[in-house]
Amino acid sequence: QVQLVESGGGLVQVGGSLRLSCIVSGLKFDDVNVGWFRQAPGKERERVACINWTGLSVTYSDSVKGRFTISRDNTKNTVFLQMNALAPEDTAMYYCAAQNAWKGYYCDRNKYTDWGQGTQVTVSS
């Protein structure tokens, strides 16, 4: 059974930092691409960042480029999202998701088949 568990969310002030973690189990971790997505109340789920199975290809949304960094540790089945210079518009539930790498590398939420339960990030001004 595939399981993704996010952690690291919380309440932070504007300009602060958080590091999210996503632990993946139930599949061969280095065969999957992993993405971070977020959803704010009343809005659609949007992509934040994705990383391919090797860690050599990464994708960021324009809104987080230069502030967020995605990385993975294949020895720990974990993907990280380092978030710096947080702003109120970053407030959302953050989800990680997995995609079989053999299907290609996409940073499109519709291509991801397995999802975690999410971790809340709230940025206060």
mmCIF file with all atom_site columns, N, CA, C and O in Angstrom, residues 37-85:
data_model
loop_
_atom_site.group_PDB
_atom_site.id
_atom_site.type_symbol
_atom_site.label_atom_id
_atom_site.label_alt_id
_atom_site.label_comp_id
_atom_site.label_asym_id
_atom_site.label_entity_id
_atom_site.label_seq_id
_atom_site.pdbx_PDB_ins_code
_atom_site.Cartn_x
_atom_site.Cartn_y
_atom_site.Cartn_z
_atom_site.occupancy
_atom_site.B_iso_or_equiv
_atom_site.pdbx_formal_charge
_atom_site.auth_seq_id
_atom_site.auth_comp_id
_atom_site.auth_asym_id
_atom_site.auth_atom_id
_atom_site.pdbx_PDB_model_num
ATOM 1   N N  . PHE A 1 37 ? 2.344   20.185 -4.012  1.00 0.00 ? 37 PHE A N  1
ATOM 2   C CA . PHE A 1 37 ? 1.232   20.985 -4.484  1.00 0.00 ? 37 PHE A CA 1
ATOM 3   C C  . PHE A 1 37 ? 0.587   21.653 -3.280  1.00 0.00 ? 37 PHE A C  1
ATOM 4   O O  . PHE A 1 37 ? 0.769   21.212 -2.155  1.00 0.00 ? 37 PHE A O  1
ATOM 5   N N  . ARG A 1 38 ? -0.162  22.712 -3.515  1.00 0.00 ? 38 ARG A N  1
ATOM 6   C CA . ARG A 1 38 ? -0.809  23.381 -2.403  1.00 0.00 ? 38 ARG A CA 1
ATOM 7   C C  . ARG A 1 38 ? -2.203  23.839 -2.795  1.00 0.00 ? 38 ARG A C  1
ATOM 8   O O  . ARG A 1 38 ? -2.502  24.054 -3.965  1.00 0.00 ? 38 ARG A O  1
ATOM 9   N N  . GLN A 1 39 ? -3.035  23.974 -1.781  1.00 0.00 ? 39 GLN A N  1
ATOM 10  C CA . GLN A 1 39 ? -4.401  24.412 -2.011  1.00 0.00 ? 39 GLN A CA 1
ATOM 11  C C  . GLN A 1 39 ? -4.827  25.346 -0.893  1.00 0.00 ? 39 GLN A C  1
ATOM 12  O O  . GLN A 1 39 ? -4.832  24.960 0.281   1.00 0.00 ? 39 GLN A O  1
ATOM 13  N N  . ALA A 1 40 ? -5.183  26.557 -1.276  1.00 0.00 ? 40 ALA A N  1
ATOM 14  C CA . ALA A 1 40 ? -5.698  27.540 -0.336  1.00 0.00 ? 40 ALA A CA 1
ATOM 15  C C  . ALA A 1 40 ? -7.224  27.472 -0.351  1.00 0.00 ? 40 ALA A C  1
ATOM 16  O O  . ALA A 1 40 ? -7.816  27.033 -1.345  1.00 0.00 ? 40 ALA A O  1
ATOM 17  N N  . PRO A 1 41 ? -7.879  27.905 0.717   1.00 0.00 ? 41 PRO A N  1
ATOM 18  C CA . PRO A 1 41 ? -9.349  27.854 0.758   1.00 0.00 ? 41 PRO A CA 1
ATOM 19  C C  . PRO A 1 41 ? -9.970  28.578 -0.428  1.00 0.00 ? 41 PRO A C  1
ATOM 20  O O  . PRO A 1 41 ? -9.593  29.710 -0.746  1.00 0.00 ? 41 PRO A O  1
ATOM 21  N N  . GLY A 1 42 ? -10.898 27.911 -1.097  1.00 0.00 ? 42 GLY A N  1
ATOM 22  C CA . GLY A 1 42 ? -11.602 28.516 -2.213  1.00 0.00 ? 42 GLY A CA 1
ATOM 23  C C  . GLY A 1 42 ? -10.823 28.540 -3.512  1.00 0.00 ? 42 GLY A C  1
ATOM 24  O O  . GLY A 1 42 ? -11.298 29.104 -4.504  1.00 0.00 ? 42 GLY A O  1
ATOM 25  N N  . LYS A 1 43 ? -9.635  27.945 -3.515  1.00 0.00 ? 43 LYS A N  1
ATOM 26  C CA . LYS A 1 43 ? -8.821  27.952 -4.730  1.00 0.00 ? 43 LYS A CA 1
ATOM 27  C C  . LYS A 1 43 ? -8.532  26.536 -5.187  1.00 0.00 ? 43 LYS A C  1
ATOM 28  O O  . LYS A 1 43 ? -8.654  25.578 -4.424  1.00 0.00 ? 43 LYS A O  1
ATOM 29  N N  . GLU A 1 44 ? -8.118  26.421 -6.438  1.00 0.00 ? 44 GLU A N  1
ATOM 30  C CA . GLU A 1 44 ? -7.750  25.114 -6.972  1.00 0.00 ? 44 GLU A CA 1
ATOM 31  C C  . GLU A 1 44 ? -6.372  24.703 -6.446  1.00 0.00 ? 44 GLU A C  1
ATOM 32  O O  . GLU A 1 44 ? -5.541  25.553 -6.103  1.00 0.00 ? 44 GLU A O  1
ATOM 33  N N  . ARG A 1 45 ? -6.153  23.392 -6.423  1.00 0.00 ? 45 ARG A N  1
ATOM 34  C CA . ARG A 1 45 ? -4.838  22.892 -6.046  1.00 0.00 ? 45 ARG A CA 1
ATOM 35  C C  . ARG A 1 45 ? -3.843  23.264 -7.150  1.00 0.00 ? 45 ARG A C  1
ATOM 36  O O  . ARG A 1 45 ? -4.117  23.048 -8.333  1.00 0.00 ? 45 ARG A O  1
ATOM 37  N N  . GLU A 1 46 ? -2.710  23.804 -6.759  1.00 0.00 ? 46 GLU A N  1
ATOM 38  C CA . GLU A 1 46 ? -1.729  24.255 -7.729  1.00 0.00 ? 46 GLU A CA 1
ATOM 39  C C  . GLU A 1 46 ? -0.371  23.633 -7.449  1.00 0.00 ? 46 GLU A C  1
ATOM 40  O O  . GLU A 1 46 ? -0.069  23.246 -6.322  1.00 0.00 ? 46 GLU A O  1
ATOM 41  N N  . ARG A 1 47 ? 0.420   23.563 -8.493  1.00 0.00 ? 47 ARG A N  1
ATOM 42  C CA . ARG A 1 47 ? 1.740   22.987 -8.301  1.00 0.00 ? 47 ARG A CA 1
ATOM 43  C C  . ARG A 1 47 ? 2.649   23.978 -7.599  1.00 0.00 ? 47 ARG A C  1
ATOM 44  O O  . ARG A 1 47 ? 2.520   25.189 -7.754  1.00 0.00 ? 47 ARG A O  1
ATOM 45  N N  . VAL A 1 48 ? 3.580   23.446 -6.831  1.00 0.00 ? 48 VAL A N  1
ATOM 46  C CA . VAL A 1 48 ? 4.601   24.251 -6.165  1.00 0.00 ? 48 VAL A CA 1
ATOM 47  C C  . VAL A 1 48 ? 5.962   23.897 -6.741  1.00 0.00 ? 48 VAL A C  1
ATOM 48  O O  . VAL A 1 48 ? 6.675   24.753 -7.256  1.00 0.00 ? 48 VAL A O  1
ATOM 49  N N  . ALA A 1 49 ? 6.308   22.610 -6.645  1.00 0.00 ? 49 ALA A N  1
ATOM 50  C CA . ALA A 1 49 ? 7.602   22.153 -7.138  1.00 0.00 ? 49 ALA A CA 1
ATOM 51  C C  . ALA A 1 49 ? 7.550   20.643 -7.341  1.00 0.00 ? 49 ALA A C  1
ATOM 52  O O  . ALA A 1 49 ? 6.807   19.946 -6.649  1.00 0.00 ? 49 ALA A O  1
ATOM 53  N N  . CYS A 1 50 ? 8.359   20.165 -8.289  1.00 0.00 ? 50 CYS A N  1
ATOM 54  C CA . CYS A 1 50 ? 8.442   18.735 -8.556  1.00 0.00 ? 50 CYS A CA 1
ATOM 55  C C  . CYS A 1 50 ? 9.896   18.348 -8.752  1.00 0.00 ? 50 CYS A C  1
ATOM 56  O O  . CYS A 1 50 ? 10.723  19.185 -9.160  1.00 0.00 ? 50 CYS A O  1
ATOM 57  N N  . ILE A 1 51 ? 10.174  17.070 -8.527  1.00 0.00 ? 51 ILE A N  1
ATOM 58  C CA . ILE A 1 51 ? 11.539  16.561 -8.707  1.00 0.00 ? 51 ILE A CA 1
ATOM 59  C C  . ILE A 1 51 ? 11.455  15.167 -9.309  1.00 0.00 ? 51 ILE A C  1
ATOM 60  O O  . ILE A 1 51 ? 10.598  14.365 -8.909  1.00 0.00 ? 51 ILE A O  1
ATOM 61  N N  . ASN A 1 52 ? 12.321  14.897 -10.265 1.00 0.00 ? 52 ASN A N  1
ATOM 62  C CA . ASN A 1 52 ? 12.238  13.587 -10.907 1.00 0.00 ? 52 ASN A CA 1
ATOM 63  C C  . ASN A 1 52 ? 12.974  12.539 -10.077 1.00 0.00 ? 52 ASN A C  1
ATOM 64  O O  . ASN A 1 52 ? 13.589  12.847 -9.056  1.00 0.00 ? 52 ASN A O  1
ATOM 65  N N  . TRP A 1 53 ? 12.928  11.288 -10.547 1.00 0.00 ? 53 TRP A N  1
ATOM 66  C CA . TRP A 1 53 ? 13.433  10.179 -9.742  1.00 0.00 ? 53 TRP A CA 1
ATOM 67  C C  . TRP A 1 53 ? 14.925  10.268 -9.466  1.00 0.00 ? 53 TRP A C  1
ATOM 68  O O  . TRP A 1 53 ? 15.388  9.790  -8.430  1.00 0.00 ? 53 TRP A O  1
ATOM 69  N N  . THR A 1 54 ? 15.672  10.900 -10.351 1.00 0.00 ? 54 THR A N  1
ATOM 70  C CA . THR A 1 54 ? 17.115  11.012 -10.130 1.00 0.00 ? 54 THR A CA 1
ATOM 71  C C  . THR A 1 54 ? 17.468  12.220 -9.265  1.00 0.00 ? 54 THR A C  1
ATOM 72  O O  . THR A 1 54 ? 18.574  12.304 -8.734  1.00 0.00 ? 54 THR A O  1
ATOM 73  N N  . GLY A 1 55 ? 16.538  13.165 -9.175  1.00 0.00 ? 55 GLY A N  1
ATOM 74  C CA . GLY A 1 55 ? 16.840  14.418 -8.499  1.00 0.00 ? 55 GLY A CA 1
ATOM 75  C C  . GLY A 1 55 ? 17.509  15.442 -9.389  1.00 0.00 ? 55 GLY A C  1
ATOM 76  O O  . GLY A 1 55 ? 17.775  16.564 -8.952  1.00 0.00 ? 55 GLY A O  1
ATOM 77  N N  . LEU A 1 56 ? 17.729  15.087 -10.652 1.00 0.00 ? 56 LEU A N  1
ATOM 78  C CA . LEU A 1 56 ? 18.453  15.980 -11.552 1.00 0.00 ? 56 LEU A CA 1
ATOM 79  C C  . LEU A 1 56 ? 17.531  16.950 -12.287 1.00 0.00 ? 56 LEU A C  1
ATOM 80  O O  . LEU A 1 56 ? 17.995  17.942 -12.850 1.00 0.00 ? 56 LEU A O  1
ATOM 81  N N  . SER A 1 57 ? 16.238  16.649 -12.319 1.00 0.00 ? 57 SER A N  1
ATOM 82  C CA . SER A 1 57 ? 15.291  17.554 -12.955 1.00 0.00 ? 57 SER A CA 1
ATOM 83  C C  . SER A 1 57 ? 14.331  18.079 -11.890 1.00 0.00 ? 57 SER A C  1
ATOM 84  O O  . SER A 1 57 ? 13.715  17.288 -11.173 1.00 0.00 ? 57 SER A O  1
ATOM 85  N N  . VAL A 1 58 ? 14.231  19.386 -11.815 1.00 0.00 ? 58 VAL A N  1
ATOM 86  C CA . VAL A 1 58 ? 13.305  20.015 -10.873 1.00 0.00 ? 58 VAL A CA 1
ATOM 87  C C  . VAL A 1 58 ? 12.505  21.078 -11.613 1.00 0.00 ? 58 VAL A C  1
ATOM 88  O O  . VAL A 1 58 ? 12.970  21.660 -12.592 1.00 0.00 ? 58 VAL A O  1
ATOM 89  N N  . THR A 1 59 ? 11.317  21.330 -11.102 1.00 0.00 ? 59 THR A N  1
ATOM 90  C CA . THR A 1 59 ? 10.416  22.320 -11.685 1.00 0.00 ? 59 THR A CA 1
ATOM 91  C C  . THR A 1 59 ? 9.815   23.128 -10.554 1.00 0.00 ? 59 THR A C  1
ATOM 92  O O  . THR A 1 59 ? 9.445   22.566 -9.514  1.00 0.00 ? 59 THR A O  1
ATOM 93  N N  . TYR A 1 60 ? 9.701   24.431 -10.762 1.00 0.00 ? 60 TYR A N  1
ATOM 94  C CA . TYR A 1 60 ? 9.094   25.316 -9.768  1.00 0.00 ? 60 TYR A CA 1
ATOM 95  C C  . TYR A 1 60 ? 8.022   26.171 -10.425 1.00 0.00 ? 60 TYR A C  1
ATOM 96  O O  . TYR A 1 60 ? 8.156   26.560 -11.590 1.00 0.00 ? 60 TYR A O  1
ATOM 97  N N  . SER A 1 61 ? 6.997   26.483 -9.653  1.00 0.00 ? 61 SER A N  1
ATOM 98  C CA . SER A 1 61 ? 6.052   27.475 -10.149 1.00 0.00 ? 61 SER A CA 1
ATOM 99  C C  . SER A 1 61 ? 6.729   28.838 -10.073 1.00 0.00 ? 61 SER A C  1
ATOM 100 O O  . SER A 1 61 ? 7.648   29.054 -9.268  1.00 0.00 ? 61 SER A O  1
ATOM 101 N N  . ASP A 1 62 ? 6.281   29.751 -10.899 1.00 0.00 ? 62 ASP A N  1
ATOM 102 C CA . ASP A 1 62 ? 6.885   31.083 -10.921 1.00 0.00 ? 62 ASP A CA 1
ATOM 103 C C  . ASP A 1 62 ? 6.769   31.777 -9.573  1.00 0.00 ? 62 ASP A C  1
ATOM 104 O O  . ASP A 1 62 ? 7.640   32.553 -9.177  1.00 0.00 ? 62 ASP A O  1
ATOM 105 N N  . SER A 1 63 ? 5.702   31.490 -8.854  1.00 0.00 ? 63 SER A N  1
ATOM 106 C CA . SER A 1 63 ? 5.446   32.199 -7.599  1.00 0.00 ? 63 SER A CA 1
ATOM 107 C C  . SER A 1 63 ? 6.409   31.803 -6.475  1.00 0.00 ? 63 SER A C  1
ATOM 108 O O  . SER A 1 63 ? 6.528   32.536 -5.491  1.00 0.00 ? 63 SER A O  1
ATOM 109 N N  . VAL A 1 64 ? 7.084   30.665 -6.616  1.00 0.00 ? 64 VAL A N  1
ATOM 110 C CA . VAL A 1 64 ? 7.992   30.233 -5.545  1.00 0.00 ? 64 VAL A CA 1
ATOM 111 C C  . VAL A 1 64 ? 9.443   30.170 -5.993  1.00 0.00 ? 64 VAL A C  1
ATOM 112 O O  . VAL A 1 64 ? 10.343  29.963 -5.168  1.00 0.00 ? 64 VAL A O  1
ATOM 113 N N  . LYS A 1 65 ? 9.673   30.368 -7.273  1.00 0.00 ? 65 LYS A N  1
ATOM 114 C CA . LYS A 1 65 ? 11.026  30.266 -7.804  1.00 0.00 ? 65 LYS A CA 1
ATOM 115 C C  . LYS A 1 65 ? 11.941  31.254 -7.095  1.00 0.00 ? 65 LYS A C  1
ATOM 116 O O  . LYS A 1 65 ? 11.597  32.419 -6.913  1.00 0.00 ? 65 LYS A O  1
ATOM 117 N N  . GLY A 1 66 ? 13.105  30.755 -6.679  1.00 0.00 ? 66 GLY A N  1
ATOM 118 C CA . GLY A 1 66 ? 14.053  31.610 -5.973  1.00 0.00 ? 66 GLY A CA 1
ATOM 119 C C  . GLY A 1 66 ? 13.854  31.641 -4.471  1.00 0.00 ? 66 GLY A C  1
ATOM 120 O O  . GLY A 1 66 ? 14.720  32.112 -3.735  1.00 0.00 ? 66 GLY A O  1
ATOM 121 N N  . ARG A 1 67 ? 12.703  31.159 -3.999  1.00 0.00 ? 67 ARG A N  1
ATOM 122 C CA . ARG A 1 67 ? 12.419  31.140 -2.553  1.00 0.00 ? 67 ARG A CA 1
ATOM 123 C C  . ARG A 1 67 ? 12.336  29.724 -2.003  1.00 0.00 ? 67 ARG A C  1
ATOM 124 O O  . ARG A 1 67 ? 12.711  29.473 -0.856  1.00 0.00 ? 67 ARG A O  1
ATOM 125 N N  . PHE A 1 68 ? 11.828  28.802 -2.814  1.00 0.00 ? 68 PHE A N  1
ATOM 126 C CA . PHE A 1 68 ? 11.644  27.414 -2.379  1.00 0.00 ? 68 PHE A CA 1
ATOM 127 C C  . PHE A 1 68 ? 12.654  26.522 -3.080  1.00 0.00 ? 68 PHE A C  1
ATOM 128 O O  . PHE A 1 68 ? 13.026  26.764 -4.232  1.00 0.00 ? 68 PHE A O  1
ATOM 129 N N  . THR A 1 69 ? 13.062  25.454 -2.395  1.00 0.00 ? 69 THR A N  1
ATOM 130 C CA . THR A 1 69 ? 13.970  24.478 -2.975  1.00 0.00 ? 69 THR A CA 1
ATOM 131 C C  . THR A 1 69 ? 13.456  23.071 -2.673  1.00 0.00 ? 69 THR A C  1
ATOM 132 O O  . THR A 1 69 ? 13.211  22.742 -1.503  1.00 0.00 ? 69 THR A O  1
ATOM 133 N N  . ILE A 1 70 ? 13.312  22.278 -3.723  1.00 0.00 ? 70 ILE A N  1
ATOM 134 C CA . ILE A 1 70 ? 12.904  20.894 -3.557  1.00 0.00 ? 70 ILE A CA 1
ATOM 135 C C  . ILE A 1 70 ? 14.134  20.004 -3.669  1.00 0.00 ? 70 ILE A C  1
ATOM 136 O O  . ILE A 1 70 ? 15.034  20.265 -4.469  1.00 0.00 ? 70 ILE A O  1
ATOM 137 N N  . SER A 1 71 ? 14.181  18.966 -2.858  1.00 0.00 ? 71 SER A N  1
ATOM 138 C CA . SER A 1 71 ? 15.300  18.025 -2.907  1.00 0.00 ? 71 SER A CA 1
ATOM 139 C C  . SER A 1 71 ? 14.799  16.660 -2.440  1.00 0.00 ? 71 SER A C  1
ATOM 140 O O  . SER A 1 71 ? 13.684  16.538 -1.903  1.00 0.00 ? 71 SER A O  1
ATOM 141 N N  . ARG A 1 72 ? 15.617  15.640 -2.660  1.00 0.00 ? 72 ARG A N  1
ATOM 142 C CA . ARG A 1 72 ? 15.219  14.307 -2.227  1.00 0.00 ? 72 ARG A CA 1
ATOM 143 C C  . ARG A 1 72 ? 16.423  13.547 -1.703  1.00 0.00 ? 72 ARG A C  1
ATOM 144 O O  . ARG A 1 72 ? 17.551  13.775 -2.148  1.00 0.00 ? 72 ARG A O  1
ATOM 145 N N  . ASP A 1 73 ? 16.156  12.644 -0.773  1.00 0.00 ? 73 ASP A N  1
ATOM 146 C CA . ASP A 1 73 ? 17.166  11.756 -0.239  1.00 0.00 ? 73 ASP A CA 1
ATOM 147 C C  . ASP A 1 73 ? 16.658  10.333 -0.478  1.00 0.00 ? 73 ASP A C  1
ATOM 148 O O  . ASP A 1 73 ? 15.779  9.851  0.259   1.00 0.00 ? 73 ASP A O  1
ATOM 149 N N  . ASN A 1 74 ? 17.199  9.681  -1.487  1.00 0.00 ? 74 ASN A N  1
ATOM 150 C CA . ASN A 1 74 ? 16.707  8.359  -1.853  1.00 0.00 ? 74 ASN A CA 1
ATOM 151 C C  . ASN A 1 74 ? 17.082  7.297  -0.824  1.00 0.00 ? 74 ASN A C  1
ATOM 152 O O  . ASN A 1 74 ? 16.515  6.201  -0.841  1.00 0.00 ? 74 ASN A O  1
ATOM 153 N N  . THR A 1 75 ? 18.021  7.599  0.062   1.00 0.00 ? 75 THR A N  1
ATOM 154 C CA . THR A 1 75 ? 18.370  6.630  1.108   1.00 0.00 ? 75 THR A CA 1
ATOM 155 C C  . THR A 1 75 ? 17.342  6.659  2.241   1.00 0.00 ? 75 THR A C  1
ATOM 156 O O  . THR A 1 75 ? 17.275  5.728  3.042   1.00 0.00 ? 75 THR A O  1
ATOM 157 N N  . LYS A 1 76 ? 16.547  7.738  2.291   1.00 0.00 ? 76 LYS A N  1
ATOM 158 C CA . LYS A 1 76 ? 15.561  7.891  3.357   1.00 0.00 ? 76 LYS A CA 1
ATOM 159 C C  . LYS A 1 76 ? 14.128  7.938  2.834   1.00 0.00 ? 76 LYS A C  1
ATOM 160 O O  . LYS A 1 76 ? 13.199  8.220  3.591   1.00 0.00 ? 76 LYS A O  1
ATOM 161 N N  . ASN A 1 77 ? 13.967  7.681  1.522   1.00 0.00 ? 77 ASN A N  1
ATOM 162 C CA . ASN A 1 77 ? 12.621  7.727  0.915   1.00 0.00 ? 77 ASN A CA 1
ATOM 163 C C  . ASN A 1 77 ? 11.902  9.035  1.230   1.00 0.00 ? 77 ASN A C  1
ATOM 164 O O  . ASN A 1 77 ? 10.683  9.038  1.475   1.00 0.00 ? 77 ASN A O  1
ATOM 165 N N  . THR A 1 78 ? 12.626  10.121 1.193   1.00 0.00 ? 78 THR A N  1
ATOM 166 C CA . THR A 1 78 ? 12.079  11.401 1.627   1.00 0.00 ? 78 THR A CA 1
ATOM 167 C C  . THR A 1 78 ? 12.345  12.499 0.611   1.00 0.00 ? 78 THR A C  1
ATOM 168 O O  . THR A 1 78 ? 13.435  12.568 0.033   1.00 0.00 ? 78 THR A O  1
ATOM 169 N N  . VAL A 1 79 ? 11.346  13.333 0.423   1.00 0.00 ? 79 VAL A N  1
ATOM 170 C CA . VAL A 1 79 ? 11.479  14.543 -0.385  1.00 0.00 ? 79 VAL A CA 1
ATOM 171 C C  . VAL A 1 79 ? 11.255  15.734 0.539   1.00 0.00 ? 79 VAL A C  1
ATOM 172 O O  . VAL A 1 79 ? 10.371  15.708 1.398   1.00 0.00 ? 79 VAL A O  1
ATOM 173 N N  . PHE A 1 80 ? 12.058  16.773 0.336   1.00 0.00 ? 80 PHE A N  1
ATOM 174 C CA . PHE A 1 80 ? 11.993  17.965 1.170   1.00 0.00 ? 80 PHE A CA 1
ATOM 175 C C  . PHE A 1 80 ? 11.558  19.163 0.339   1.00 0.00 ? 80 PHE A C  1
ATOM 176 O O  . PHE A 1 80 ? 11.812  19.224 -0.860  1.00 0.00 ? 80 PHE A O  1
ATOM 177 N N  . LEU A 1 81 ? 10.939  20.110 1.024   1.00 0.00 ? 81 LEU A N  1
ATOM 178 C CA . LEU A 1 81 ? 10.642  21.399 0.411   1.00 0.00 ? 81 LEU A CA 1
ATOM 179 C C  . LEU A 1 81 ? 11.093  22.473 1.400   1.00 0.00 ? 81 LEU A C  1
ATOM 180 O O  . LEU A 1 81 ? 10.447  22.688 2.433   1.00 0.00 ? 81 LEU A O  1
ATOM 181 N N  . GLN A 1 82 ? 12.207  23.110 1.085   1.00 0.00 ? 82 GLN A N  1
ATOM 182 C CA . GLN A 1 82 ? 12.707  24.210 1.901   1.00 0.00 ? 82 GLN A CA 1
ATOM 183 C C  . GLN A 1 82 ? 12.040  25.488 1.421   1.00 0.00 ? 82 GLN A C  1
ATOM 184 O O  . GLN A 1 82 ? 12.146  25.837 0.246   1.00 0.00 ? 82 GLN A O  1
ATOM 185 N N  . MET A 1 83 ? 11.351  26.160 2.324   1.00 0.00 ? 83 MET A N  1
ATOM 186 C CA . MET A 1 83 ? 10.596  27.356 1.961   1.00 0.00 ? 83 MET A CA 1
ATOM 187 C C  . MET A 1 83 ? 11.160  28.544 2.733   1.00 0.00 ? 83 MET A C  1
ATOM 188 O O  . MET A 1 83 ? 11.111  28.564 3.970   1.00 0.00 ? 83 MET A O  1
ATOM 189 N N  . ASN A 1 84 ? 11.682  29.505 1.996   1.00 0.00 ? 84 ASN A N  1
ATOM 190 C CA . ASN A 1 84 ? 12.244  30.709 2.592   1.00 0.00 ? 84 ASN A CA 1
ATOM 191 C C  . ASN A 1 84 ? 11.450  31.937 2.147   1.00 0.00 ? 84 ASN A C  1
ATOM 192 O O  . ASN A 1 84 ? 10.692  31.870 1.179   1.00 0.00 ? 84 ASN A O  1
ATOM 193 N N  . ALA A 1 85 ? 11.658  33.023 2.850   1.00 0.00 ? 85 ALA A N  1
ATOM 194 C CA . ALA A 1 85 ? 10.998  34.293 2.517   1.00 0.00 ? 85 ALA A CA 1
ATOM 195 C C  . ALA A 1 85 ? 9.496   34.096 2.339   1.00 0.00 ? 85 ALA A C  1
ATOM 196 O O  . ALA A 1 85 ? 8.902   34.558 1.359   1.00 0.00 ? 85 ALA A O  1
#
